[in-house]
Amino acid sequence: MTSASDSVSSVHHTDRWYFSKEQILSSPSRSQHISHEKETSNRQHAALLIQEMGQKLKVNQLCINTAIVYMHRFFMCHSFSAFHRTKIAKACIFLSAKVEEQPRRLEHVINTAHFILTVNSTNGYKPLETSSEVRFRGWLSLTCVRSIIESIHVNFMMLDVG
């Protein structure tokens, strides 16, 4: 049997996970004058990148789906004009792999994303030049991970570990 305080707590908790149509239509990207079509396109491209990275990193579909949810939630708090979709996609798959107990090394995530993003470019695939370049990109990705954690209000203490 649940108490009244439990139901109030769960309502407050779900308010952070569900968005009304009005909230979706007035996202930060829309407030920055990004059209609905452009925002949808950015979300689709980020989700496709996450899907492809997840497959190449050999994580399960639950992990990939979790990363996509993180990305959508993040962009309900931040505009695509402030954060590039590929940086956030990399950080989301890295974070979701940790949360879903399928951790991948940050260096592997960065190299996988770089491969996916450059293999079909007109210049062709070129590996990252130095380990310092990988470390720098890793530092940027960790900065994005921190922003995601703060934005989506994940309370890691509440995660079921048993």
Coordinates of C-alpha atoms in Angstrom, one line a residue:
M1 CA 0.0 0.0 0.0
T2 CA 1.4 3.4 -0.9
S3 CA 1.0 6.5 1.2
A4 CA -0.1 9.9 0.0
S5 CA 3.5 11.2 0.3
D6 CA 4.7 8.3 -2.0
S7 CA 2.2 9.2 -4.7
V8 CA 3.1 12.9 -4.5
S9 CA 6.8 11.9 -4.7
S10 CA 6.1 9.7 -7.8
V11 CA 4.1 12.4 -9.5
H12 CA 6.9 14.9 -9.0
H13 CA 9.4 12.3 -10.2
T14 CA 7.4 11.6 -13.4
D15 CA 7.1 15.3 -14.1
R16 CA 10.8 15.3 -14.9
W17 CA 10.4 12.4 -17.3
Y18 CA 7.2 13.4 -19.3
F19 CA 6.8 16.6 -21.2
S20 CA 3.5 18.2 -22.3
K21 CA 2.9 19.1 -26.0
E22 CA 3.4 22.8 -25.1
Q23 CA 6.8 22.1 -23.5
I24 CA 7.9 20.1 -26.5
L25 CA 6.8 22.9 -28.9
S26 CA 8.6 25.5 -26.8
S27 CA 11.9 23.7 -26.4
P28 CA 15.1 25.7 -26.0
S29 CA 15.9 25.2 -29.7
R30 CA 12.6 26.6 -30.7
S31 CA 13.2 29.6 -28.4
Q32 CA 16.5 30.1 -30.3
H33 CA 14.5 30.3 -33.5
I34 CA 15.4 26.8 -34.8
S35 CA 12.5 25.5 -36.9
H36 CA 10.6 22.5 -35.8
E37 CA 11.8 20.7 -38.9
K38 CA 15.5 21.5 -38.2
E39 CA 15.1 20.4 -34.5
T40 CA 13.5 17.2 -35.6
S41 CA 16.2 16.6 -38.1
N42 CA 18.9 17.2 -35.5
R43 CA 17.2 14.8 -33.1
Q44 CA 17.0 12.1 -35.8
H45 CA 20.6 12.5 -36.8
A46 CA 21.8 12.3 -33.2
A47 CA 19.6 9.2 -32.6
L48 CA 20.9 7.5 -35.8
L49 CA 24.5 8.3 -34.7
I50 CA 23.8 6.8 -31.2
Q51 CA 22.3 3.7 -32.9
E52 CA 25.3 3.2 -35.1
M53 CA 27.8 3.8 -32.4
G54 CA 26.0 1.4 -30.1
Q55 CA 26.1 -1.3 -32.7
K56 CA 29.8 -0.8 -33.4
L57 CA 30.5 -0.7 -29.7
K58 CA 28.5 -4.0 -29.3
V59 CA 26.2 -2.7 -26.6
N60 CA 22.6 -4.1 -26.3
Q61 CA 19.6 -2.2 -27.6
L62 CA 18.5 -1.2 -24.1
C63 CA 21.8 0.7 -23.7
I64 CA 21.3 2.4 -27.1
N65 CA 17.7 3.3 -26.3
T66 CA 18.8 4.7 -22.9
A67 CA 21.3 6.9 -24.7
I68 CA 18.6 8.1 -27.1
V69 CA 16.3 9.0 -24.2
Y70 CA 19.2 10.9 -22.5
M71 CA 19.8 12.8 -25.7
H72 CA 16.1 13.8 -26.1
R73 CA 15.9 14.8 -22.5
F74 CA 19.1 16.8 -22.7
F75 CA 17.7 18.8 -25.7
M76 CA 14.6 19.6 -23.7
C77 CA 16.9 21.6 -21.5
H78 CA 19.4 22.9 -24.0
S79 CA 19.3 24.3 -27.5
F80 CA 21.0 22.6 -30.5
S81 CA 22.6 26.0 -31.1
A82 CA 24.5 25.7 -27.8
F83 CA 25.5 22.0 -28.0
H84 CA 26.4 20.1 -31.1
R85 CA 24.4 16.9 -31.6
T86 CA 27.5 14.7 -32.3
K87 CA 29.2 15.7 -29.0
I88 CA 26.1 15.0 -27.0
A89 CA 25.5 11.7 -28.8
K90 CA 29.0 10.5 -27.9
A91 CA 28.5 11.5 -24.3
C92 CA 25.0 9.9 -24.1
I93 CA 26.2 6.5 -25.4
F94 CA 29.2 6.7 -23.0
L95 CA 27.0 7.5 -20.0
S96 CA 24.3 4.9 -20.9
A97 CA 26.9 2.2 -21.3
K98 CA 28.1 2.9 -17.8
V99 CA 24.5 3.0 -16.4
E100 CA 23.5 -0.2 -18.1
E101 CA 26.6 -2.0 -16.9
Q102 CA 28.2 -2.3 -20.3
P103 CA 31.0 0.2 -19.9
R104 CA 33.2 1.1 -22.8
R105 CA 36.4 3.1 -22.7
L106 CA 36.0 6.7 -23.6
E107 CA 38.8 6.4 -26.1
H108 CA 36.9 3.6 -27.9
V109 CA 33.7 5.7 -28.0
I110 CA 35.6 8.7 -29.4
N111 CA 37.4 6.6 -32.1
T112 CA 34.1 4.8 -33.0
A113 CA 32.3 8.1 -33.4
H114 CA 35.2 9.6 -35.4
F115 CA 35.2 6.5 -37.7
I116 CA 31.4 6.8 -38.3
L117 CA 31.5 10.5 -38.9
T118 CA 34.4 10.4 -41.3
V119 CA 34.2 7.1 -43.2
N120 CA 31.6 8.4 -45.7
S121 CA 33.0 11.9 -46.0
T122 CA 34.4 13.2 -49.3
N123 CA 38.0 13.1 -47.8
G124 CA 37.6 9.5 -46.6
Y125 CA 38.5 8.1 -43.2
K126 CA 41.6 9.4 -41.5
P127 CA 42.4 8.1 -38.0
L128 CA 42.9 10.6 -35.2
E129 CA 46.5 11.9 -35.4
T130 CA 47.8 11.7 -31.9
S131 CA 46.9 10.3 -28.5
S132 CA 46.8 14.0 -27.2
E133 CA 44.0 14.6 -29.8
V134 CA 42.1 11.7 -28.4
R135 CA 42.7 12.9 -24.8
F136 CA 41.5 16.4 -25.7
R137 CA 38.3 15.0 -27.4
G138 CA 37.9 12.8 -24.3
W139 CA 38.0 15.8 -22.0
L140 CA 35.4 17.6 -24.2
S141 CA 33.2 14.4 -24.0
L142 CA 33.5 14.3 -20.2
T143 CA 32.4 17.9 -20.1
C144 CA 29.3 17.0 -22.1
V145 CA 28.7 14.0 -19.8
R146 CA 28.6 16.3 -16.8
S147 CA 26.2 18.6 -18.6
I148 CA 23.9 15.7 -19.4
I149 CA 23.9 14.4 -15.8
E150 CA 23.0 17.8 -14.5
S151 CA 20.3 18.4 -17.2
I152 CA 18.5 15.1 -17.0
H153 CA 18.4 15.0 -13.2
V154 CA 19.6 11.4 -12.9
N155 CA 19.9 10.5 -9.3
F156 CA 22.4 7.6 -9.4
M157 CA 21.7 6.8 -5.7
M158 CA 18.2 5.8 -6.8
L159 CA 19.3 3.4 -9.4
D160 CA 18.5 -0.3 -8.6
V161 CA 21.8 -2.1 -8.2
G162 CA 20.4 -5.4 -6.9

